[in-house]
Each structure stands twice: as C-alpha cells, then as structure tokens.
C-alpha cells in the first residue's frame, strides 16, 4: 500500500503541475492582451509589461489552483479506474477510506502552497503592483513621448508632438495650458527637449511662439521666442500617498492592526474580516476540492464507458460550492461576527466527500459479510 500511495500521490502532483501550467497560460494570454495595449499605449517599455505580468502571477495562480487541484484529482482517479488499478486495490481488501489517504495528503500539500500564496505572496505582489502603477501613472515623460497624438497629462493641459527623433529631439511641439481660466496660454515650437534640472523636469522649446489670452480685457498677446522653458513637473499624475487596496494589505496587519487601517484607509471592519478569512478559506478549499474529485468518482464501479456521470456530478457540486462562496461574502461584510460562514463551502465539500466515501464502502462491506454471502 505504501508503494501505491506514493504512486498515486506522484500522479496527482504531476497532473496538478500540468493543469496549473495550462490554466495559468490560458488566463495569462487572455489578460495580457489588454494589459499589453494599456502599458504600451501609455508610453512604457516592454520591460514594464513583463514586470506587471510577473506581479500579477500570484493572483492568477491563486485563482486557478482550486481548478487545477480538482482536475488533477478527477483525472488521476478516472485513469486509475479505467486501467482497473483501483478495482484491483478494492478487490484486495482496501477500503475507499484507505485509498483516499494519498488524495488527502495531496490536498494538504496543495493547501500549504495555497497558504504561502494567499497569505504572503499575493498581498506583497499586489502592493508592489499598485506602487508601480502609481509610479507609471506619475511618469510624465512617458505620458508626453507619444508622437502624433493629442495628449492630456493633466486637466486643462493638452500636448501634441509631431515626431520624435532617435536622439530625443521633439519636433513640431504644441502645448496648451488652460489651468488658469483667466489667462490661458498656448505654446508652439519647431523643436523641443526634455531637460531635467534638480528635482524638476522642464520642456525647453525652441524657435516658437506663445499666445496668451487675457479674459478680463479680452486681448491676446503674441510673443516670439528663440527658447522658452516650461516646467512640466506639476503635470505628474498619481502623486500623493498611495491608498492600498484590501488585497494589498499584509495578512499580519489585518490580524493585528485593524484599528489603524480602518482609521487611515477607511475600510470597514467587515471588509477587513472578510478579506482576512477569505485568505484562510482558500487553504481549506484546496483540501475540499481534492477529496471531492476522488470521492465522487469512487461512487461508480468499473465501466468501459468511463465515469462521466460521476465527473459531471463532481463538477456540478464544485460550481454550487463556488456559488455559495459568492453569496456568503457580502453577508460577512455586513455582519463580521459571521466570519465562520466563509469556511462553510469547504466544510460542506469535505462533508459531502465523507458521505460519498461512506456510500462507496458499503458494497464492499456487504460482500465481506458472511451472513449476506450465505
């Protein structure tokens, strides 16, 4: 049996790695298309796109892990059943409870992985991602370096650059500053350069004209210039203190520092309690879905047509459990004292798996009973 346990566990882990890789790849391709357009159109490099993708991976892996665990459990059990290996083990006197031991160990191992991701890696990656997004939003250079487009790096400011040369020279520059309604001003220059001086960033325009309109006297003045410097540091967006999302707050802070978080970042106690226990409930879900995939397939005997009815039943139960999770979350936010409800889907899944294993073991018990045999 120890050899069979190791064999079964290896099958589960290999399939789990395969399904996780496939699902992460599918979801990553789906999400990366819109992310790539958003990052590149914002004037950022491909390295920024790769960085954002890497920081989003823990969230993506946490999303697909329960599906990969379930798929691995169902696929491995179905293959062992189709090849009569489970039938042989049952015939030698092993009960479904005994055969479930490697599946339970698989659920515990995957639960530990989920715990590391859900409790530590994901909050850290989300926080870093939000900080980088704020930095990118505040990168005024990237906001301006888009040729052939009318850009709006700040309210009331419009910038147009005809073309950008390889040495960084900006050609045919237009800048309209309407932030002061009493005196809007418009600059145009044949060439321009971005020059960093001290803590600021200046746009130096050459051989151009400045139009200034005085709304009080309704007069316009025109100034021709050989060079003029315009401070664009104030156009930086995303400044100020970063307000973390709930997903970015470290787990230790949600446990020990809820009062400070509620005061500074204005999250309710219910929101913090729901986020905290959701992270822990993902661990229990891993164990539940692993057992669910195995126990449901144990209800059926050997069949050359496979165990498709049991597989569909297991998938249906998984969908129902996920639906219950979605219904419970708003209730916990409104009433934090009901935090234990977040663990009900996992507990229900384990209870149903236990019942299925009990039912699967009854025919075997009847065959062993001498009275029934007589």
Tab-separated table of C-alpha atoms in Angstrom:
chain	number	residue	atom	x	y	z
A	1	UNK	CA	0.000	0.000	0.000
A	2	UNK	CA	2.841	2.391	0.690
A	3	UNK	CA	4.004	1.910	-2.912
A	4	UNK	CA	0.503	2.527	-4.194
A	5	UNK	CA	0.196	5.676	-2.031
A	6	UNK	CA	3.443	7.032	-3.428
A	7	UNK	CA	2.438	6.128	-6.979
A	8	UNK	CA	-0.984	7.763	-6.628
A	9	UNK	CA	0.487	10.875	-4.976
A	10	UNK	CA	3.068	11.291	-7.733
A	11	UNK	CA	0.324	11.037	-10.346
A	12	UNK	CA	-1.667	13.725	-8.551
A	13	UNK	CA	1.285	16.120	-8.196
A	14	UNK	CA	2.402	15.718	-11.805
A	15	UNK	CA	-1.110	16.294	-13.121
A	16	UNK	CA	-1.561	19.211	-10.739
A	17	UNK	CA	1.567	20.867	-12.117
A	18	UNK	CA	0.417	20.241	-15.689
A	19	UNK	CA	-3.099	21.626	-15.207
A	20	UNK	CA	-1.795	24.623	-13.261
A	21	UNK	CA	0.631	25.451	-16.070
A	22	UNK	CA	-2.072	25.111	-18.722
A	23	UNK	CA	-4.675	27.156	-16.852
A	24	UNK	CA	-2.207	29.887	-15.913
A	25	UNK	CA	-1.105	30.054	-19.557
A	26	UNK	CA	-4.669	30.360	-20.837
A	27	UNK	CA	-5.683	33.011	-18.303
A	28	UNK	CA	-2.386	34.870	-18.739
A	29	UNK	CA	-2.798	35.122	-22.520
A	30	UNK	CA	-6.367	36.368	-22.078
A	31	UNK	CA	-5.382	39.082	-19.623
A	32	UNK	CA	-2.043	40.052	-21.141
A	33	UNK	CA	-3.569	41.293	-24.395
A	34	UNK	CA	-5.438	44.164	-22.725
A	35	UNK	CA	-2.558	44.785	-20.292
A	36	UNK	CA	-0.062	44.996	-23.156
A	37	UNK	CA	-2.189	47.531	-25.033
A	38	UNK	CA	-2.672	49.624	-21.896
A	39	UNK	CA	1.009	49.631	-20.915
A	40	UNK	CA	2.489	50.175	-24.373
A	41	UNK	CA	-0.057	52.835	-25.337
A	42	UNK	CA	0.907	54.648	-22.141
A	43	UNK	CA	4.437	55.062	-23.436
A	44	UNK	CA	6.021	52.344	-21.272
A	45	UNK	CA	8.557	49.755	-22.342
A	46	UNK	CA	8.100	46.024	-22.749
A	47	UNK	CA	10.042	45.523	-19.505
A	48	UNK	CA	7.282	47.314	-17.606
A	49	UNK	CA	4.760	44.967	-19.198
A	50	UNK	CA	6.806	41.937	-18.112
A	51	UNK	CA	7.127	43.363	-14.603
A	52	UNK	CA	3.367	43.915	-14.326
A	53	UNK	CA	2.762	40.408	-15.643
A	54	UNK	CA	5.115	38.866	-13.086
A	55	UNK	CA	3.494	40.787	-10.229
A	56	UNK	CA	0.034	39.611	-11.287
A	57	UNK	CA	1.025	35.925	-11.360
A	58	UNK	CA	0.358	35.170	-7.630
A	59	UNK	CA	-3.216	36.421	-8.017
A	60	UNK	CA	-3.638	34.396	-11.195
A	61	UNK	CA	-2.180	31.246	-9.647
A	62	UNK	CA	-4.439	31.554	-6.610
A	63	UNK	CA	-7.443	31.795	-8.910
A	64	UNK	CA	-6.646	28.707	-10.977
A	65	UNK	CA	-5.180	26.469	-8.240
A	66	UNK	CA	-8.509	25.027	-6.974
A	67	UNK	CA	-9.499	24.201	-10.562
A	68	UNK	CA	-6.123	22.549	-11.186
A	69	UNK	CA	-6.394	20.534	-7.950
A	70	UNK	CA	-9.883	19.360	-8.843
A	71	UNK	CA	-8.870	18.481	-12.410
A	72	UNK	CA	-5.819	16.550	-11.199
A	73	UNK	CA	-7.861	14.604	-8.649
A	74	UNK	CA	-10.576	13.712	-11.155
A	75	UNK	CA	-8.187	12.854	-13.985
A	76	UNK	CA	-5.894	10.680	-11.862
A	77	UNK	CA	-8.795	8.816	-10.237
A	78	UNK	CA	-10.515	8.269	-13.576
A	79	UNK	CA	-7.321	6.946	-15.150
A	80	UNK	CA	-6.660	4.521	-12.282
A	81	UNK	CA	-10.251	3.348	-12.501
A	82	UNK	CA	-10.144	2.967	-16.295
A	83	UNK	CA	-6.965	0.908	-16.051
A	84	UNK	CA	-8.551	-1.249	-13.303
A	85	UNK	CA	-5.906	-0.313	-10.735
A	86	UNK	CA	-8.495	0.932	-8.255
A	87	UNK	CA	-10.573	-2.170	-8.905
A	88	UNK	CA	-7.603	-4.401	-8.036
A	89	UNK	CA	-6.890	-2.439	-4.865
A	90	UNK	CA	-10.528	-2.694	-3.772
A	91	UNK	CA	-10.536	-6.405	-4.529
A	92	UNK	CA	-7.511	-6.942	-2.256
A	93	UNK	CA	-9.466	-5.540	0.672
A	94	UNK	CA	-8.515	-1.845	0.610
A	95	UNK	CA	-11.415	0.404	1.502
A	96	UNK	CA	-12.192	3.735	-0.224
A	97	UNK	CA	-11.151	5.425	3.018
A	98	UNK	CA	-7.710	3.825	2.766
A	99	UNK	CA	-7.343	4.725	-0.888
A	100	UNK	CA	-8.219	8.337	-0.078
A	101	UNK	CA	-5.087	8.773	2.039
A	102	UNK	CA	-2.797	9.972	-0.811
A	103	UNK	CA	-5.585	12.283	-2.003
A	104	UNK	CA	-5.849	13.820	1.462
A	105	UNK	CA	-2.066	14.236	1.557
A	106	UNK	CA	-2.230	15.846	-1.885
A	107	UNK	CA	-4.884	18.252	-0.604
A	108	UNK	CA	-2.720	19.160	2.402
A	109	UNK	CA	0.356	19.775	0.219
A	110	UNK	CA	-1.593	21.952	-2.195
A	111	UNK	CA	-3.184	23.720	0.781
A	112	UNK	CA	0.260	24.630	2.102
A	113	UNK	CA	1.156	26.021	-1.322
A	114	UNK	CA	-2.070	27.985	-1.359
A	115	UNK	CA	-1.359	29.289	2.147
A	116	UNK	CA	2.020	30.672	1.080
A	117	UNK	CA	0.451	32.349	-1.953
A	118	UNK	CA	-2.757	33.607	-0.358
A	119	UNK	CA	-1.308	34.802	2.951
A	120	UNK	CA	2.055	36.202	1.882
A	121	UNK	CA	2.969	36.245	-1.809
A	122	UNK	CA	-0.268	37.676	-3.202
A	123	UNK	CA	-0.583	40.641	-0.770
A	124	UNK	CA	3.085	41.521	-1.334
A	125	UNK	CA	2.762	41.307	-5.128
A	126	UNK	CA	-0.466	43.323	-5.210
A	127	UNK	CA	1.117	46.057	-3.056
A	128	UNK	CA	4.181	46.210	-5.292
A	129	UNK	CA	1.976	46.249	-8.394
A	130	UNK	CA	-0.096	49.150	-7.082
A	131	UNK	CA	3.052	51.114	-6.221
A	132	UNK	CA	4.485	50.536	-9.695
A	133	UNK	CA	1.186	51.502	-11.309
A	134	UNK	CA	1.251	54.769	-9.375
A	135	UNK	CA	4.839	55.397	-10.450
A	136	UNK	CA	3.966	54.717	-14.067
A	137	UNK	CA	0.929	56.998	-13.846
A	138	UNK	CA	3.228	59.704	-12.474
A	139	UNK	CA	5.846	59.252	-15.190
A	140	UNK	CA	5.209	62.452	-17.101
A	141	UNK	CA	7.969	61.639	-19.610
A	142	UNK	CA	6.149	58.508	-20.710
A	143	UNK	CA	2.897	60.454	-20.856
A	144	UNK	CA	4.389	63.001	-23.251
A	145	UNK	CA	6.520	60.839	-25.513
A	146	UNK	CA	3.790	59.747	-27.891
A	147	UNK	CA	4.129	61.262	-31.316
A	148	UNK	CA	1.180	62.193	-33.494
A	149	UNK	CA	-1.373	62.234	-30.656
A	150	UNK	CA	-3.110	64.936	-28.644
A	151	UNK	CA	-2.324	64.005	-25.047
A	152	UNK	CA	-3.852	65.280	-21.808
A	153	UNK	CA	-1.331	64.664	-18.991
A	154	UNK	CA	-3.376	66.855	-16.621
A	155	UNK	CA	-6.751	68.571	-16.529
A	156	UNK	CA	-6.621	71.672	-18.719
A	157	UNK	CA	-3.325	70.744	-20.402
A	158	UNK	CA	-3.025	69.475	-23.981
A	159	UNK	CA	0.239	68.408	-25.604
A	160	UNK	CA	0.967	67.428	-29.180
A	161	UNK	CA	4.306	66.212	-30.584
A	162	UNK	CA	4.638	65.816	-34.335
A	163	UNK	CA	7.606	63.437	-34.307
A	164	UNK	CA	10.422	62.225	-32.069
A	165	UNK	CA	13.948	61.705	-33.364
A	166	UNK	CA	16.320	58.997	-32.163
A	167	UNK	CA	18.419	61.494	-30.190
A	168	UNK	CA	15.338	62.611	-28.213
A	169	UNK	CA	14.582	65.797	-30.161
A	170	UNK	CA	10.878	66.623	-30.252
A	171	UNK	CA	9.623	68.226	-33.455
A	172	UNK	CA	6.513	70.391	-34.016
A	173	UNK	CA	5.520	70.754	-30.387
A	174	UNK	CA	2.194	72.243	-29.312
A	175	UNK	CA	1.269	72.869	-25.661
A	176	UNK	CA	-1.956	74.441	-24.400
A	177	UNK	CA	-2.266	75.319	-20.697
A	178	UNK	CA	-5.822	76.259	-19.667
A	179	UNK	CA	-5.494	75.561	-15.931
A	180	UNK	CA	-5.786	79.305	-15.228
A	181	UNK	CA	-9.158	80.255	-16.762
A	182	UNK	CA	-8.333	83.959	-16.508
A	183	UNK	CA	-5.198	83.684	-18.625
A	184	UNK	CA	-4.853	80.569	-20.841
A	185	UNK	CA	-1.598	80.285	-22.748
A	186	UNK	CA	-0.549	78.278	-25.787
A	187	UNK	CA	2.995	77.463	-26.858
A	188	UNK	CA	4.219	76.132	-30.171
A	189	UNK	CA	7.791	75.356	-31.148
A	190	UNK	CA	9.594	73.805	-34.067
A	191	UNK	CA	11.811	71.766	-31.738
A	192	UNK	CA	11.895	70.914	-28.065
A	193	UNK	CA	13.864	68.899	-25.497
A	194	UNK	CA	13.077	67.379	-22.146
A	195	UNK	CA	15.646	68.650	-19.643
A	196	UNK	CA	15.847	67.506	-16.050
A	197	UNK	CA	17.065	70.126	-13.631
A	198	UNK	CA	17.313	69.442	-9.930
A	199	UNK	CA	14.089	67.812	-8.776
A	200	UNK	CA	12.062	69.146	-11.702
A	201	UNK	CA	11.567	68.367	-15.377
A	202	UNK	CA	11.410	71.122	-17.982
A	203	UNK	CA	10.248	71.190	-21.566
A	204	UNK	CA	12.608	73.544	-23.457
A	205	UNK	CA	11.016	74.735	-26.724
A	206	UNK	CA	12.992	76.429	-29.492
A	207	UNK	CA	12.010	78.847	-32.287
A	208	UNK	CA	8.349	79.197	-31.483
A	209	UNK	CA	5.517	81.421	-30.386
A	210	UNK	CA	3.498	81.935	-27.211
A	211	UNK	CA	-0.125	83.106	-27.327
A	212	UNK	CA	-1.562	84.480	-24.092
A	213	UNK	CA	-5.226	85.460	-23.807
A	214	UNK	CA	-6.450	87.827	-21.073
A	215	UNK	CA	-10.139	87.078	-20.462
A	216	UNK	CA	-10.549	90.268	-18.405
A	217	UNK	CA	-9.540	92.670	-21.160
A	218	UNK	CA	-10.321	90.196	-23.936
A	219	UNK	CA	-6.958	90.793	-25.556
A	220	UNK	CA	-4.391	88.354	-26.922
A	221	UNK	CA	-0.662	88.916	-26.820
A	222	UNK	CA	1.814	87.154	-29.069
A	223	UNK	CA	5.432	86.522	-28.128
A	224	UNK	CA	8.044	85.103	-30.481
A	225	UNK	CA	10.869	83.298	-28.712
A	226	UNK	CA	14.104	81.591	-29.557
A	227	UNK	CA	13.829	79.364	-26.490
A	228	UNK	CA	11.499	79.070	-23.555
A	229	UNK	CA	11.409	76.670	-20.610
A	230	UNK	CA	8.140	75.220	-19.329
A	231	UNK	CA	8.062	73.306	-16.033
A	232	UNK	CA	6.136	70.067	-16.570
A	233	UNK	CA	6.861	68.553	-13.143
A	234	UNK	CA	3.454	69.700	-11.936
A	235	UNK	CA	1.799	67.569	-14.617
A	236	UNK	CA	2.843	64.383	-12.837
A	237	UNK	CA	-0.189	62.279	-12.084
A	238	UNK	CA	-0.521	59.769	-9.303
A	239	UNK	CA	1.266	61.817	-6.669
A	240	UNK	CA	0.382	61.724	-3.047
A	241	UNK	CA	0.044	58.894	-0.628
A	242	UNK	CA	-0.929	55.523	-2.019
A	243	UNK	CA	-4.103	54.067	-0.573
A	244	UNK	CA	-3.692	50.328	-0.525
A	245	UNK	CA	-6.439	48.045	-1.681
A	246	UNK	CA	-7.626	45.393	0.747
A	247	UNK	CA	-5.837	42.738	-1.284
A	248	UNK	CA	-2.525	44.579	-0.829
A	249	UNK	CA	-2.657	44.810	2.972
A	250	UNK	CA	-0.371	42.212	4.622
A	251	UNK	CA	-2.107	39.419	6.498
A	252	UNK	CA	-0.314	40.316	9.757
A	253	UNK	CA	-1.720	43.865	9.561
A	254	UNK	CA	-5.253	42.551	9.022
A	255	UNK	CA	-4.861	40.480	12.197
A	256	UNK	CA	-3.025	42.917	14.491
A	257	UNK	CA	-3.613	46.433	13.159
A	258	UNK	CA	-7.227	46.655	12.020
A	259	UNK	CA	-7.975	49.812	14.029
A	260	UNK	CA	-5.168	51.759	12.366
A	261	UNK	CA	-6.135	50.530	8.897
A	262	UNK	CA	-9.753	51.470	9.483
A	263	UNK	CA	-8.776	54.966	10.621
A	264	UNK	CA	-6.188	55.771	7.949
A	265	UNK	CA	-7.505	53.903	4.906
A	266	UNK	CA	-11.205	53.965	5.821
A	267	UNK	CA	-12.006	50.278	5.400
A	268	UNK	CA	-14.822	48.869	7.490
A	269	UNK	CA	-14.255	46.071	9.982
A	270	UNK	CA	-16.485	43.806	7.914
A	271	UNK	CA	-14.397	44.329	4.781
A	272	UNK	CA	-11.175	43.544	6.623
A	273	UNK	CA	-12.627	40.475	8.372
A	274	UNK	CA	-13.988	39.152	5.082
A	275	UNK	CA	-10.647	39.637	3.300
A	276	UNK	CA	-8.691	38.011	6.140
A	277	UNK	CA	-10.817	34.884	6.383
A	278	UNK	CA	-11.137	34.590	2.610
A	279	UNK	CA	-7.367	34.144	2.513
A	280	UNK	CA	-7.524	31.306	5.036
A	281	UNK	CA	-10.589	29.736	3.449
A	282	UNK	CA	-8.678	29.221	0.193
A	283	UNK	CA	-6.485	26.724	2.058
A	284	UNK	CA	-9.482	24.667	3.172
A	285	UNK	CA	-10.962	24.827	-0.323
A	286	UNK	CA	-7.874	23.069	-1.718
A	287	UNK	CA	-8.420	20.100	0.606
A	288	UNK	CA	-12.154	20.014	-0.123
A	289	UNK	CA	-11.878	20.002	-3.937
A	290	UNK	CA	-9.182	17.297	-3.892
A	291	UNK	CA	-11.366	14.994	-1.802
A	292	UNK	CA	-14.459	15.904	-3.797
A	293	UNK	CA	-12.910	14.859	-7.108
A	294	UNK	CA	-11.801	11.494	-5.698
A	295	UNK	CA	-14.836	10.637	-3.565
A	296	UNK	CA	-17.393	11.363	-6.288
A	297	UNK	CA	-15.660	9.083	-8.774
A	298	UNK	CA	-15.499	6.299	-6.185
A	299	UNK	CA	-19.294	6.054	-6.333
A	300	UNK	CA	-19.097	4.333	-9.706
A	301	UNK	CA	-17.789	0.856	-10.461
A	302	UNK	CA	-15.650	-0.191	-13.388
A	303	UNK	CA	-17.153	0.685	-16.761
A	304	UNK	CA	-15.680	0.609	-20.231
A	305	UNK	CA	-17.582	3.860	-20.888
A	306	UNK	CA	-15.742	5.656	-18.072
A	307	UNK	CA	-17.048	7.641	-15.141
A	308	UNK	CA	-18.535	10.625	-16.937
A	309	UNK	CA	-21.734	10.791	-14.827
A	310	UNK	CA	-19.635	10.956	-11.660
A	311	UNK	CA	-17.304	13.536	-13.220
A	312	UNK	CA	-20.249	15.763	-14.154
A	313	UNK	CA	-21.679	15.337	-10.652
A	314	UNK	CA	-18.357	16.386	-9.088
A	315	UNK	CA	-18.132	19.417	-11.380
A	316	UNK	CA	-21.711	20.427	-10.558
A	317	UNK	CA	-21.013	20.231	-6.829
A	318	UNK	CA	-17.885	22.348	-7.301
A	319	UNK	CA	-19.896	25.030	-9.122
A	320	UNK	CA	-22.505	25.024	-6.337
A	321	UNK	CA	-19.823	25.431	-3.664
A	322	UNK	CA	-18.300	28.349	-5.565
A	323	UNK	CA	-21.739	29.945	-5.845
A	324	UNK	CA	-22.206	29.625	-2.087
A	325	UNK	CA	-18.896	31.394	-1.535
A	326	UNK	CA	-20.062	34.309	-3.662
A	327	UNK	CA	-23.296	34.638	-1.678
A	328	UNK	CA	-21.629	34.452	1.740
A	329	UNK	CA	-19.018	37.201	1.198
A	330	UNK	CA	-21.461	40.189	1.219
A	331	UNK	CA	-23.156	38.775	4.347
A	332	UNK	CA	-19.853	38.686	6.243
A	333	UNK	CA	-19.042	42.253	5.191
A	334	UNK	CA	-22.332	43.414	6.687
A	335	UNK	CA	-22.058	41.210	9.788
A	336	UNK	CA	-18.392	40.484	10.657
A	337	UNK	CA	-19.349	38.206	13.565
A	338	UNK	CA	-20.480	35.652	10.975
A	339	UNK	CA	-16.931	35.194	9.636
A	340	UNK	CA	-17.193	31.431	10.150
A	341	UNK	CA	-19.633	31.254	7.241
A	342	UNK	CA	-16.707	31.748	4.847
A	343	UNK	CA	-15.470	28.274	5.764
A	344	UNK	CA	-18.851	26.632	5.160
A	345	UNK	CA	-18.250	25.810	1.443
A	346	UNK	CA	-15.030	23.956	2.319
A	347	UNK	CA	-16.643	22.199	5.290
A	348	UNK	CA	-19.641	21.264	3.154
A	349	UNK	CA	-17.353	19.910	0.433
A	350	UNK	CA	-15.430	17.772	2.921
A	351	UNK	CA	-18.697	16.542	4.479
A	352	UNK	CA	-20.120	15.554	1.081
A	353	UNK	CA	-16.855	13.778	0.222
A	354	UNK	CA	-17.014	11.873	3.512
A	355	UNK	CA	-20.579	10.814	2.776
A	356	UNK	CA	-19.641	9.673	-0.729
A	357	UNK	CA	-16.743	7.594	0.634
A	358	UNK	CA	-19.084	6.014	3.181
A	359	UNK	CA	-21.543	5.101	0.427
A	360	UNK	CA	-18.730	3.793	-1.792
A	361	UNK	CA	-17.554	1.499	1.012
A	362	UNK	CA	-20.928	-0.157	1.664
A	363	UNK	CA	-20.986	-2.599	-1.274
A	364	UNK	CA	-17.544	-3.758	-0.258
A	365	UNK	CA	-18.729	-4.323	3.320
A	366	UNK	CA	-21.712	-6.322	2.106
A	367	UNK	CA	-19.502	-8.590	0.012
A	368	UNK	CA	-17.351	-9.276	3.066
A	369	UNK	CA	-20.269	-10.040	5.370
A	370	UNK	CA	-20.663	-13.871	5.690
A	371	UNK	CA	-24.320	-13.538	6.564
A	372	UNK	CA	-25.024	-11.679	3.332
A	373	UNK	CA	-22.924	-14.162	1.382
A	374	UNK	CA	-24.982	-17.062	2.802
